[in-house]
XYZ file of C-alpha atoms in Angstrom:
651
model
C -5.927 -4.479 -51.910
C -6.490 -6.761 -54.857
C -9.435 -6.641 -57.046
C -10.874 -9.449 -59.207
C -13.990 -8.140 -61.430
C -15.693 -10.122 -63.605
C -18.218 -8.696 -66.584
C -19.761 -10.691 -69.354
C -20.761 -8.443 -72.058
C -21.252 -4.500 -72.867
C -23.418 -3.245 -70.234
C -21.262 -5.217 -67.757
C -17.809 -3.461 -68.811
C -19.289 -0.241 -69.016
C -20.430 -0.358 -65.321
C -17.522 -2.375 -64.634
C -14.950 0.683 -65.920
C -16.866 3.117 -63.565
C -16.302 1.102 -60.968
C -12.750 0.525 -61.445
C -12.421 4.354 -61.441
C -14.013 4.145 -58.188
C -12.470 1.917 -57.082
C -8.575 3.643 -57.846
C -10.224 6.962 -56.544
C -10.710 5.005 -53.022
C -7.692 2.809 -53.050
C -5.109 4.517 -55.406
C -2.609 1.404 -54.654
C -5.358 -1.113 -55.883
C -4.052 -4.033 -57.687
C -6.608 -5.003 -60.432
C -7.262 -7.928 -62.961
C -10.534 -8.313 -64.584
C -12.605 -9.982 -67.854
C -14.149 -7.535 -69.452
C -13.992 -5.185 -72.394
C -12.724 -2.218 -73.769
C -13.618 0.330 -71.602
C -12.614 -1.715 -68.197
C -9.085 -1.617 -70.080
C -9.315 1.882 -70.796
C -9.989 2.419 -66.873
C -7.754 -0.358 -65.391
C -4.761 -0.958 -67.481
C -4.695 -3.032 -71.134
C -2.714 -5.680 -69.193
C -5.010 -5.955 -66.286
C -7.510 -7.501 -69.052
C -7.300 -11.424 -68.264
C -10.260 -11.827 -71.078
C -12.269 -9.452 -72.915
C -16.038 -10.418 -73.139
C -15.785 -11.102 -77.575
C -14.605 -14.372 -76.531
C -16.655 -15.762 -73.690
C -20.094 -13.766 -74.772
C -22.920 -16.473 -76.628
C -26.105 -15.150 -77.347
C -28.700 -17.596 -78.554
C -29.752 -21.042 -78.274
C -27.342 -22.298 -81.289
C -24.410 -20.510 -79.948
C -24.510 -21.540 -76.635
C -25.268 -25.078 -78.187
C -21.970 -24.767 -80.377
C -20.067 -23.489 -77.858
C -20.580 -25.811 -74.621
C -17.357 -26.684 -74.600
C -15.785 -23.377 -74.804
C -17.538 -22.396 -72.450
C -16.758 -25.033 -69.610
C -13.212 -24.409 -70.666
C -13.027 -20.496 -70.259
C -15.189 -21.334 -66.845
C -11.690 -23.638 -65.691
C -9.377 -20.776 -67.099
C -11.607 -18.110 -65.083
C -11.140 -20.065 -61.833
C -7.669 -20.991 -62.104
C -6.781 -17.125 -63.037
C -8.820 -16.118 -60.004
C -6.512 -18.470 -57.839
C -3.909 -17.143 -59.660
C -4.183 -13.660 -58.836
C -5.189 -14.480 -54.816
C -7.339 -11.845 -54.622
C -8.636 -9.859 -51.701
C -12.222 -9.965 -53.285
C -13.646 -10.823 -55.822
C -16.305 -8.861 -57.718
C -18.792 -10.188 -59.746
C -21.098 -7.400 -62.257
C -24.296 -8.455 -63.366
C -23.594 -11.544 -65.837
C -25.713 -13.922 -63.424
C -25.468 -17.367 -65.624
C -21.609 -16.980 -65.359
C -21.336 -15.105 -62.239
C -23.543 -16.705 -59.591
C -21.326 -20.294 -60.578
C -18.293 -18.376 -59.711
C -19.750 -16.994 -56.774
C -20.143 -21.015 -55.370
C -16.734 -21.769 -56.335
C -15.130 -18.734 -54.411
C -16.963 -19.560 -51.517
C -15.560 -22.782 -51.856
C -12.373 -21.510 -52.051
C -12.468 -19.066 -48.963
C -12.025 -16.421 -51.432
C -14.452 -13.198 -50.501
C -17.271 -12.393 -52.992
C -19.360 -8.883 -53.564
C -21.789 -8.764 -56.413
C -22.503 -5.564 -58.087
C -25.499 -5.074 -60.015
C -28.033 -8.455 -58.534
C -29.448 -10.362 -60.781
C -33.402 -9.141 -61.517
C -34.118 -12.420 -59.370
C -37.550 -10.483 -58.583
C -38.363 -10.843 -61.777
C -37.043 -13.829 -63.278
C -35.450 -16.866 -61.610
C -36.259 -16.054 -57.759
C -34.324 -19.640 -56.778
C -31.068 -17.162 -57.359
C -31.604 -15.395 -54.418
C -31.218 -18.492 -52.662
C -27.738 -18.625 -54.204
C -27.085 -15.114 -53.606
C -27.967 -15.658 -49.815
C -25.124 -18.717 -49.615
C -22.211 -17.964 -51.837
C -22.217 -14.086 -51.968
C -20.742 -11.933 -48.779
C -21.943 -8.594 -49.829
C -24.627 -7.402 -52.375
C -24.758 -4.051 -54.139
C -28.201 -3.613 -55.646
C -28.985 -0.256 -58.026
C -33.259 -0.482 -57.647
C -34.339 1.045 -54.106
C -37.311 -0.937 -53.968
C -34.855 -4.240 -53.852
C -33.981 -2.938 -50.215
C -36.901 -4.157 -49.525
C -37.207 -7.121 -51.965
C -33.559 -8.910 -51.211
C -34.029 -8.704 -46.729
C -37.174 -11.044 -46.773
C -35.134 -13.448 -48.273
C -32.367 -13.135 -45.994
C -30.476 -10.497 -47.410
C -28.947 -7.412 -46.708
C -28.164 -5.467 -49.794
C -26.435 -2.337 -50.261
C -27.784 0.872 -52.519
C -25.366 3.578 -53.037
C -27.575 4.418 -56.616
C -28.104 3.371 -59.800
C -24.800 3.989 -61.097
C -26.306 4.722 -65.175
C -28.055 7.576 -63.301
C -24.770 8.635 -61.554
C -23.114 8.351 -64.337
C -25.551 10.551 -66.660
C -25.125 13.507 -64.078
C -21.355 13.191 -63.384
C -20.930 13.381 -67.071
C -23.411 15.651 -68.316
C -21.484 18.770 -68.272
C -19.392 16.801 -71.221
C -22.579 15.483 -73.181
C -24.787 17.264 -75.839
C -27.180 19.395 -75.019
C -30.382 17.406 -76.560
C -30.356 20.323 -79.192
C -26.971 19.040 -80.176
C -27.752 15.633 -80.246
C -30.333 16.694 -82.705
C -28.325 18.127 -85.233
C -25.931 15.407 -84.920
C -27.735 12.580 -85.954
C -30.780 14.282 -88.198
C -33.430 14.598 -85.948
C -36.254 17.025 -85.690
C -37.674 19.196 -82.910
C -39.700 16.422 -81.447
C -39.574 14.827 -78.242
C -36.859 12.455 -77.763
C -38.113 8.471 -76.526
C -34.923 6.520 -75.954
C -34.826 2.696 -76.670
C -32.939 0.433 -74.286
C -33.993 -2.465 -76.608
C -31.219 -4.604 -75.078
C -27.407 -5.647 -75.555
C -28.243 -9.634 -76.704
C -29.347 -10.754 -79.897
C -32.436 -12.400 -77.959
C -33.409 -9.346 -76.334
C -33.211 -7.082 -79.901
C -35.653 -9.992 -81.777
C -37.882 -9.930 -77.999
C -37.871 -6.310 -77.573
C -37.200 -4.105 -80.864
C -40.430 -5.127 -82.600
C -42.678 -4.324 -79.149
C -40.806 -1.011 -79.364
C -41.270 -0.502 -83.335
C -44.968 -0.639 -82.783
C -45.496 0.867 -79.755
C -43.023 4.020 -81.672
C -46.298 4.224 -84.690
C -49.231 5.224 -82.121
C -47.323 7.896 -80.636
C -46.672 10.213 -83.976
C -45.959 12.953 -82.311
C -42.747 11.885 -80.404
C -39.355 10.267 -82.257
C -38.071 7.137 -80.926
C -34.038 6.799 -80.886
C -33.042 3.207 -80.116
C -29.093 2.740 -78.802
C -27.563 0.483 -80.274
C -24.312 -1.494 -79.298
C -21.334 -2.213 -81.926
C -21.273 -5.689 -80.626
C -24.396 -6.261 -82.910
C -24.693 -5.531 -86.632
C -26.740 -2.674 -87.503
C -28.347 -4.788 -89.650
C -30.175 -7.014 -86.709
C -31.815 -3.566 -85.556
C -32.536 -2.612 -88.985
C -34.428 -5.794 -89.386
C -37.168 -5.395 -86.925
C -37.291 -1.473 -87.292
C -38.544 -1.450 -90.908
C -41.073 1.033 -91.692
C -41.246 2.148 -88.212
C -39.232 5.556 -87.996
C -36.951 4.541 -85.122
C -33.289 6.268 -85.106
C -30.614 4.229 -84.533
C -27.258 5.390 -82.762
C -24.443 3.171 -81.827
C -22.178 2.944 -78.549
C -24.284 6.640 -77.417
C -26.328 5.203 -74.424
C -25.321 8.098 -71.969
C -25.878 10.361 -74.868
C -29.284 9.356 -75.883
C -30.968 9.397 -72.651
C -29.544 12.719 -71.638
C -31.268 14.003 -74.793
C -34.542 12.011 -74.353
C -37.632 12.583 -72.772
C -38.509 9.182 -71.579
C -36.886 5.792 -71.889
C -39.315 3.198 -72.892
C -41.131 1.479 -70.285
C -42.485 -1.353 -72.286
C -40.869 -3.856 -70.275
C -40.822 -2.160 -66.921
C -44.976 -2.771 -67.550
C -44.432 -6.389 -68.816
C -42.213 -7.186 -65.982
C -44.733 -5.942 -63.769
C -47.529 -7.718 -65.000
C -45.443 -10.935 -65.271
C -44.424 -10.223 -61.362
C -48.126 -10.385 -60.314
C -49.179 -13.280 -62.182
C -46.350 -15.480 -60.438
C -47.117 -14.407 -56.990
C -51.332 -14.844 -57.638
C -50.214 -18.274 -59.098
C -48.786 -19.015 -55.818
C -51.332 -17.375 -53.641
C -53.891 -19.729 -55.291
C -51.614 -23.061 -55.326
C -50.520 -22.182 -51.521
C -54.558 -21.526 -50.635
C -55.146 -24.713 -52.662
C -52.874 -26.612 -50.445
C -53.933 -25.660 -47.018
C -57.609 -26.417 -47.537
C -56.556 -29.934 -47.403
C -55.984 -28.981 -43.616
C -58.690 -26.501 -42.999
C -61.344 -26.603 -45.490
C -63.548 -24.350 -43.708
C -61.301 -20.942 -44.408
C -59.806 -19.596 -46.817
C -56.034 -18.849 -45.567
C -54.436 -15.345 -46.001
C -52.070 -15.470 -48.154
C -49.274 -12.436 -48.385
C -48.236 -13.464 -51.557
C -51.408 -13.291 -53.215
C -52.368 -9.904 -51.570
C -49.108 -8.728 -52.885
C -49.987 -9.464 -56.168
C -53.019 -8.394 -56.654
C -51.275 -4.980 -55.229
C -49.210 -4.853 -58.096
C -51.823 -5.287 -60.467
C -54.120 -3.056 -58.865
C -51.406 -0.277 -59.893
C -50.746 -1.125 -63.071
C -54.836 -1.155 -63.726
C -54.717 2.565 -62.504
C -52.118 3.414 -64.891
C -53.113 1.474 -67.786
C -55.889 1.877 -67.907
C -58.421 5.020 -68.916
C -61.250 3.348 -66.841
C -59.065 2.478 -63.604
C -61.680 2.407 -60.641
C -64.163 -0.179 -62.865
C -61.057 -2.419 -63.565
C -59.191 -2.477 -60.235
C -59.770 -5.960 -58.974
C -61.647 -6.249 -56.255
C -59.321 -7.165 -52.454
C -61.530 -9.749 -51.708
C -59.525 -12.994 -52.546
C -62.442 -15.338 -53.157
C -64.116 -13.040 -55.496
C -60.778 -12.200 -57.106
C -59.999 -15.817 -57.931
C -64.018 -16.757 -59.044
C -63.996 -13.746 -61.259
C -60.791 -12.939 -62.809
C -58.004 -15.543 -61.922
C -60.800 -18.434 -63.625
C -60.492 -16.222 -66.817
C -57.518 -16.927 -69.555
C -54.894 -14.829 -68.436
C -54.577 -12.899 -71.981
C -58.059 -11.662 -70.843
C -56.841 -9.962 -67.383
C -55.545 -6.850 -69.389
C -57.836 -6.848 -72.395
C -59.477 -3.488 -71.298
C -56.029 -1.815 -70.505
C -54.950 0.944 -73.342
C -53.586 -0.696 -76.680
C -49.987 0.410 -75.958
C -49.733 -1.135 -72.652
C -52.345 -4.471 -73.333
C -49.596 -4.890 -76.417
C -46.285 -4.201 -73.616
C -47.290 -7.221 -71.980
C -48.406 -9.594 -74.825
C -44.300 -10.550 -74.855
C -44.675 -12.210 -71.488
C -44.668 -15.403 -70.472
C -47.186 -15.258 -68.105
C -49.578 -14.289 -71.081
C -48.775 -17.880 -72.581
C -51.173 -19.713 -70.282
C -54.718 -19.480 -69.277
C -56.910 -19.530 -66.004
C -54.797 -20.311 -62.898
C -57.804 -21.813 -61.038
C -61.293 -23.535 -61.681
C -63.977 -22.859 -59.601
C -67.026 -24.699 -58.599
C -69.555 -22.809 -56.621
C -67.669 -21.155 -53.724
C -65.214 -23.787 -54.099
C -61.823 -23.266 -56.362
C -59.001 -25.620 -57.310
C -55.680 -24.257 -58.935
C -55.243 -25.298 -62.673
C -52.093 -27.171 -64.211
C -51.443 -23.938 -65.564
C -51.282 -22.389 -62.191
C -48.444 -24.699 -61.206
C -46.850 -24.270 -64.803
C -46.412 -20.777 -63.821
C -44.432 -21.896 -61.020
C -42.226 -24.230 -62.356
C -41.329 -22.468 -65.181
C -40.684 -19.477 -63.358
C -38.176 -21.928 -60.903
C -39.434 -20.019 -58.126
C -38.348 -20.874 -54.644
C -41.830 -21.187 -53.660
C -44.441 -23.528 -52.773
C -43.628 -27.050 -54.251
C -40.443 -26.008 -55.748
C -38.060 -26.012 -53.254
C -39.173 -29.659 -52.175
C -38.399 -30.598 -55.625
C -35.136 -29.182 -56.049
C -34.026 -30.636 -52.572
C -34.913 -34.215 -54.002
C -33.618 -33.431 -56.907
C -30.095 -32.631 -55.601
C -30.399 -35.300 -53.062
C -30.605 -37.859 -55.619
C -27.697 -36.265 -57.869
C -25.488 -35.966 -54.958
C -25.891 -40.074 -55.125
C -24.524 -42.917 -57.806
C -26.438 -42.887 -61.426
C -28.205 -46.297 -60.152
C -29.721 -44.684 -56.951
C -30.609 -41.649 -59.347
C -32.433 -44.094 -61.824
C -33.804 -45.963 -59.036
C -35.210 -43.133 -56.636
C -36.815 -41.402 -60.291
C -38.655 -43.948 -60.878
C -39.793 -44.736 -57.023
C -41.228 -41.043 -57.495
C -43.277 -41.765 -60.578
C -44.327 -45.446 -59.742
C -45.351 -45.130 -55.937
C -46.803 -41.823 -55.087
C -48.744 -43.325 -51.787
C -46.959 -45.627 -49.694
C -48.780 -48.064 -46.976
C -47.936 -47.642 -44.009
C -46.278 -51.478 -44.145
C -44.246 -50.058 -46.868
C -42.972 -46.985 -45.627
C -41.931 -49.373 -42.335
C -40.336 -51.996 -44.689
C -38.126 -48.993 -46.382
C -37.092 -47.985 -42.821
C -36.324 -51.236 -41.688
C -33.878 -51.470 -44.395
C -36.197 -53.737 -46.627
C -37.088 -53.270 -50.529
C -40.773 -52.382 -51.501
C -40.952 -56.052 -52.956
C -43.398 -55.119 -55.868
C -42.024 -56.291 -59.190
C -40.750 -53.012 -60.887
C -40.782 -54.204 -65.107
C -38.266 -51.362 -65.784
C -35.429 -52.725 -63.447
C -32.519 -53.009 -64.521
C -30.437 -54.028 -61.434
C -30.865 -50.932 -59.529
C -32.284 -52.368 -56.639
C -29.847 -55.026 -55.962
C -26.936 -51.842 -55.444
C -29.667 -49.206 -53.085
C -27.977 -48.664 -49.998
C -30.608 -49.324 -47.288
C -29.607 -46.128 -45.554
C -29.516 -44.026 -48.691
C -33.212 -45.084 -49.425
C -34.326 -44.433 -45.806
C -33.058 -40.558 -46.089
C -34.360 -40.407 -49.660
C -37.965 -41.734 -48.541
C -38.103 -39.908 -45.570
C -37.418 -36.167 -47.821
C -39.763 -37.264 -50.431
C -43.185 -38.281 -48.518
C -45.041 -37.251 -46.036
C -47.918 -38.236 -43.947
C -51.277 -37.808 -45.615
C -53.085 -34.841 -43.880
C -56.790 -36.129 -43.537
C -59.098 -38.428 -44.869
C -58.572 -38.508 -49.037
C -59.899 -41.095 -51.851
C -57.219 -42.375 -54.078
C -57.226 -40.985 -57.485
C -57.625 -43.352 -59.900
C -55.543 -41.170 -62.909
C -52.425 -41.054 -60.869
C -52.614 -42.535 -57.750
C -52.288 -39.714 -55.338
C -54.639 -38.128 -53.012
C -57.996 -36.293 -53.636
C -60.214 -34.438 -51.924
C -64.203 -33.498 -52.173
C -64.356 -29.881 -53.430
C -67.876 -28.475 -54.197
C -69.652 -31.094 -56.055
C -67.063 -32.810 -58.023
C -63.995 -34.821 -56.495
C -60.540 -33.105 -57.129
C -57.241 -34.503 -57.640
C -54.016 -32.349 -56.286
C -51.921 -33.238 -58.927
C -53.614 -30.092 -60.981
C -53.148 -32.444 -63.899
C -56.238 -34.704 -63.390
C -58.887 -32.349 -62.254
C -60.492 -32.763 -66.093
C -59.722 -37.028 -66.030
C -61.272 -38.206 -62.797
C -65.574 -37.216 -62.127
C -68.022 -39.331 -61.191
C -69.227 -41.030 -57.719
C -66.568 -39.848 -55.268
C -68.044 -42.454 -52.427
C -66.954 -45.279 -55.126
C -63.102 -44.478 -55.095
C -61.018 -46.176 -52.907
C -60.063 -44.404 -49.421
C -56.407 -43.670 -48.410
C -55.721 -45.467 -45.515
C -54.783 -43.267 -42.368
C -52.057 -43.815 -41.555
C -50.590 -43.866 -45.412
C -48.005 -41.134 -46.760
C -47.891 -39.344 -49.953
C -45.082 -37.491 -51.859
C -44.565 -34.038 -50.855
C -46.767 -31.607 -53.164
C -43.896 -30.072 -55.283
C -42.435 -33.797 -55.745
C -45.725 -34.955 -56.775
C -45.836 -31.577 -59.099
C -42.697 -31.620 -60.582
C -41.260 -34.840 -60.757
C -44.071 -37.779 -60.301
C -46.831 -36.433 -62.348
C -44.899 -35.289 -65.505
C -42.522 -38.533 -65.021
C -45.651 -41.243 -65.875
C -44.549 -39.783 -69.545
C -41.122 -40.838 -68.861
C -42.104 -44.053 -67.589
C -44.736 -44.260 -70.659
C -41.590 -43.922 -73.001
C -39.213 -46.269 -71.990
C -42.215 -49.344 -71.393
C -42.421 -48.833 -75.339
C -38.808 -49.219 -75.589
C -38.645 -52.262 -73.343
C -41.757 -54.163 -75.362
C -40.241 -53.432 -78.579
C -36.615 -55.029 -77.096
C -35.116 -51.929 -77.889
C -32.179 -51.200 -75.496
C -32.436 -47.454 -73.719
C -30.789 -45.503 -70.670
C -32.867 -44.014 -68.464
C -31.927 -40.524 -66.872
C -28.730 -40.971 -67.989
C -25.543 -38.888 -66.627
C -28.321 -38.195 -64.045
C -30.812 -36.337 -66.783
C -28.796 -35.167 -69.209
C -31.606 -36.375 -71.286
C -34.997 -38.805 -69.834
C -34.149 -41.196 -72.012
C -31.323 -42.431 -74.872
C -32.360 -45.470 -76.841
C -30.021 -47.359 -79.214
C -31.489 -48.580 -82.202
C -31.073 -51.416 -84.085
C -28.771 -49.437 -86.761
C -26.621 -47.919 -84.394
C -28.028 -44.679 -84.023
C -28.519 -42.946 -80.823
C -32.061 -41.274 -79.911
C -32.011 -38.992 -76.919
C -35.724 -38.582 -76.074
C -36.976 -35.582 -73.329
C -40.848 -36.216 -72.401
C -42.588 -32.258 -71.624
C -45.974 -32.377 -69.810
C -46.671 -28.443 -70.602
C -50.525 -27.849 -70.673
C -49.214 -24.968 -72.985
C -47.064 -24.993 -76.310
C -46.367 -21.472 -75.974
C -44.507 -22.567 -72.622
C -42.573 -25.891 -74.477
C -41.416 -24.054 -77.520
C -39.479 -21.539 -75.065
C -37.839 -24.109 -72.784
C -37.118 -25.672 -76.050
C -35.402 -22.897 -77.271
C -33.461 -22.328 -74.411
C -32.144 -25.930 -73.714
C -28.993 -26.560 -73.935
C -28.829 -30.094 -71.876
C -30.168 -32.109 -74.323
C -27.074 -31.439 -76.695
C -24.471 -32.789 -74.375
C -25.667 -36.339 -75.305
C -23.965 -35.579 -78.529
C -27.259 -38.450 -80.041
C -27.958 -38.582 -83.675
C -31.294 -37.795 -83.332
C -33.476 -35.509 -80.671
C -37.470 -36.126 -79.609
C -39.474 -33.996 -77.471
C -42.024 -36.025 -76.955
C -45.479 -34.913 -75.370
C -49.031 -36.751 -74.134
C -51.668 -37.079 -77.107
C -54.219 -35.726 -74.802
C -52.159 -32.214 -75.325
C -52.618 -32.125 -79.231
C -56.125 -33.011 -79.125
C -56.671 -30.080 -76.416
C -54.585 -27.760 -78.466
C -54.708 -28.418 -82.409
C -51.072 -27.190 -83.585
C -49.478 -27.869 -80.313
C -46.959 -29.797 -82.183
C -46.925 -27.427 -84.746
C -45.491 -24.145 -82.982
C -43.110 -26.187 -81.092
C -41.839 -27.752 -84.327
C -41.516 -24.781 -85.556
C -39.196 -23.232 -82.929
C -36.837 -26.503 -84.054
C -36.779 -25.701 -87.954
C -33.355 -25.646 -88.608
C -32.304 -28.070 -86.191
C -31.116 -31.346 -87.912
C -32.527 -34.172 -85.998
C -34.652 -32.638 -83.497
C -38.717 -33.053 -83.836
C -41.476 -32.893 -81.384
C -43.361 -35.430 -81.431
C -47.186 -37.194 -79.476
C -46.456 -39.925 -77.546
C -48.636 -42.361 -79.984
C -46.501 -41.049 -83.160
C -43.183 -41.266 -81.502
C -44.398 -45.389 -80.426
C -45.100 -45.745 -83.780
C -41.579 -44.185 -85.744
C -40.079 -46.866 -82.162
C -41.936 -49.723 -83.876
C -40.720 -49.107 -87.720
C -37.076 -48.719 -86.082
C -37.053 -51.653 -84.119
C -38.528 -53.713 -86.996
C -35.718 -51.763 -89.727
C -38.270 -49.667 -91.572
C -37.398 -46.127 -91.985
C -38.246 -43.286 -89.628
């Protein structure tokens, strides 16, 4: 048969190589070609190596940013080599960013796919397993517990072990002895901690400095981190510094035969991040169905599960487990600890393990619901937890399908169903009958630019009929944001999570939904609506100063581009985060933005956020030192630096 693997960078081609030995072992007339590195070569054949992962590797927001291009290219010269070869199957290890797009295009192709190693999509990014599920024909997973994990989203994986484990015992008749390992590199009669801190430049500065401190309150043990020679020593060096940590290079195998424990720093963060996301959606999903039934409180797997999860890390953080473990009654649960800031929930927990999680992301945001009496509502930050985490969940999945259903169309049906979203989140009942007549809305829209004229009747009846839905109940209009609330306690509350703080008062004053009315779907409303009235905001300041803009152009490659009057381009992205801890990372990871190639770069966000949260624009301002052009920026400022443009004063 003929094999096509695929690895991205060290780990990759390590487990790569041992399965190319496995693979000749099985099927000694095997026909091989692979990207990879050295030791895939050394197992497979120096001219078997189609790439080796030095060249298509970029760790880091500025690389990847300096390198989009490359990388699109080596993704064209990947496929075409693949169709090249014809291949029997193709096998993809670990490299998930690179991988899962080359899974689509084999399927595509009619060209079979395995993936060894899954992506740790029950960690991070769950909407992958969604991928997985279409575009990849078999799944080799190296956790047990995922045998359990991957089938509930309809897949069946395959363990046959974790293959560094395998590979420790098949080889360690050739490695040290840990006394051995000792004398080789200096170290004393201490137990042995091996590092994993990590074979990225983002994981070293994320991990190495948790490790370096968690390596001074344990004295009596030695910490040896492994290194890889695809990094400079000196990176380690940098955030070991007065710590004691040993460093050893290209010796993984070695070092954890020698070692007592491997650090579990972020096996407990993961953890802890794991059952935040799935009580965030317990609450949002329990939040949703009292619309329907607001006389129980509806069981909710996902939340049980979570609280499961950190009802076992309690017990094993903690020195005083049975007063911490959170009680397994939901409603108690969520009135006394999910209210709470979430940087609270492990505040009693031992130092070493509070500080293991203080890295996460869930730790960045605070309570995921408010309560009122026996009544609760989930927070903004509850659904921030859910759309950063691009879950497959809840609201997301509605978002994402009218988000693709509107890409899939022309840029002028994209613009035009965007804003649709953001202007009309309750439609009469005349106007959801005009739309599926094959009539326009008819309300003057100030922002159109010609769109309408060019909708394609039927397009906007299948785009209407995804987005909305009928509203489930009597509801009062929200006056913030126009969408549907409901009485909860003693105070109305809005669903949109982001106007539960705007709108009090008389709830018999507001105006009444009609009954026969629809609303957008709750993830649309979530994701796209609510954060879009920013958008909107934006480009109405643009308009009234005469400026000319784009909105969403190449379908939201940016929110907005304005040209100004002295020729310079402004790409402009509008973030709703509650949380500027949440911002600065998306921030740091985007790499969209840059393909508008725009002189200038604005993350703009509400003023309501910097009043909440003095040095919001701070920290994320921060994460863009060093970035010519780019600033973050209140929506009030960034009118003002509009007006002195548009008027040829300086910015």
């Amino acid at each position: 048969m003929k094999y096509y693997l695929i690895a991205g960078e060290p780990s990759g081609d390590l487990h790569g190589s041992n399965l190319i030995k496995g693979l000749l072992k099985a099927d000694p007339e095997a026909r091989l070609r692979f990207w990879g590195g050295d030791l895939m070569a050394a197992a497979g054949g120096e001219a078997n190596l189609a790439k080796h992962y030095r060249e298509t590797s970029f760790f880091g927001i500025v690389q990847v940013l300096k390198n989009l291009r490359t990388i699109k290219r080596q993704m064209r010269e990947c496929r075409a080599d693949v169709a090249a070869f014809a291949p029997d199957v193709l096998i993809l290890v670990d490299y998930p960013g690179f991988n899962i797009k080359m899974a689509r295009w084999a399927k595509e192709h009619g060209i079979r796919t395995f993936y060894y190693i899954a992506p740790k999509v029950w960690a991070w990014r769950e909407w992958r397993v969604k991928a997985i599920r279409r575009w990849v024909d078999r799944l080799f997973v190296i956790f047990p517990f995922e045998c359990g994990y991957f089938p509930r989203h309809g897949v069946e994986p395959i363990f046959e072990g974790n293959p560094l484990v395998d590979a420790i015992e098949a080889r360690r008749t050739s490695l040290p002895s840990p006394d051995e390992f000792r004398r080789r590199h200096g170290l004393d009669r201490r137990p042995i901690i091996a590092l994993l801190a990590g074979s990225r430049r983002g994981e070293i500065r994320d991990n190495l400095p948790l490790m370096a401190d968690l390596s001074r309150k344990f004295p009596e043990h030695q910490f040896v981190v492994a290194g890889v020679a695809w990094l400079d020593r000196a990176l380690y060096e940098q955030y070991m510094a007065g710590s004691g940590i040993r460093y050893v290079c290209d010796q993984t195998y070695e070092t954890l035969a020698a070692a007592e424990a491997a650090g579990k720093a972020r096996d407990i963060a993961n953890r802890f991040e794991t059952a935040v996301f799935l009580i965030a959606y317990g609450i949002a999903e329990k939040d949703g169905l009292y619309e329907a039934d607001p006389h129980r409180y509806p069981y909710s797997q996902a939340f049980r599960h979570g609280m499961n999860i950190l009802a076992a890390l309690c017990a094993e953080c903690s020195d005083d487990a049975e007063e911490l473990l959170p009680t397994f009654n939901e409603s108690d649960f969520i009135r006394n600890s999910a209210a709470s800031d979430v940087r609270e929930w492990s505040a009693r927990w031992r130092d070493e393990c509070r500080e293991a999680v203080e890295g996460c992301r869930s730790i960045e945001i605070g309570p995921l619901a408010s309560v009122d009496g026996d009544y609760f509502a989930a927070t903004s930050e509850c659904y921030e937890v859910l759309r950063f985490a691009e879950n497959d969940l809840l609201g997301g999945h509605q978002e994402r399908r009218v988000y693709e259903f509107l890409r899939a169309g022309t840029q002028e049906q994209y613009v035009y169903g965007r804003r649709m979203l953001i202007r009309h989140p309750l439609l009469t009942w005349n106007e959801y009958v005009r739309i599926k007549t094959g009539l326009a809305l008819g309300d003057p829209d100030p922002l159109d630019q010609g769109e309408a004229d060019t909708i394609d009747p039927v397009w906007l009846q299948e785009f209407v009929s995804m987005a909305y839905e009928p509203v489930p109940g009597a509801a009062k209009v929200c006056p913030n944001c126009g969408w549907t609330m409901t009485m909860r306690g003693k105070q109305p509350h809005c669903s949109s999570a982001t106007c539960a703080k705007a709108v009090t008062g008389d709830f018999d004053k507001l105006d009444s939904v009609a009954h026969d009315a629809f609303r957008l779907s709750r993830g649309v409303m979530h994701y796209i609506s609510s954060p879009g009235k920013l958008e909107l905001a934006i480009a109405e300041a643009a308009a009234g100063l005469g400026l000319k803009y784009e909105m969403w152009p190449l379908k939201d490659t940016c929110d907005i581009l304005i040209h100004l009057p002295d020729g310079r381009q402004l790409a402009v992205d509008a973030k709703a985060y509650g949380r500027a801890e949440r911002l600065a990372r998306e921030i740091e990871d985007d790499a969209g933005i840059a393909q508008m190639c725009a002189d200038e770069v604005a993350y703009v966000v509400p003023d309501q956020v910097e009043r909440d949260h003095p040095g919001y624009r701070a920290l994320c301002n921060a994460v863009l030192r060093g970035k010519t052009g780019y600033s973050c920026e209140t929506l009030r400022n960034f009118s003002k630096r509009l007006d002195a443009a548009a008027k040829g004063g300086t910015r």
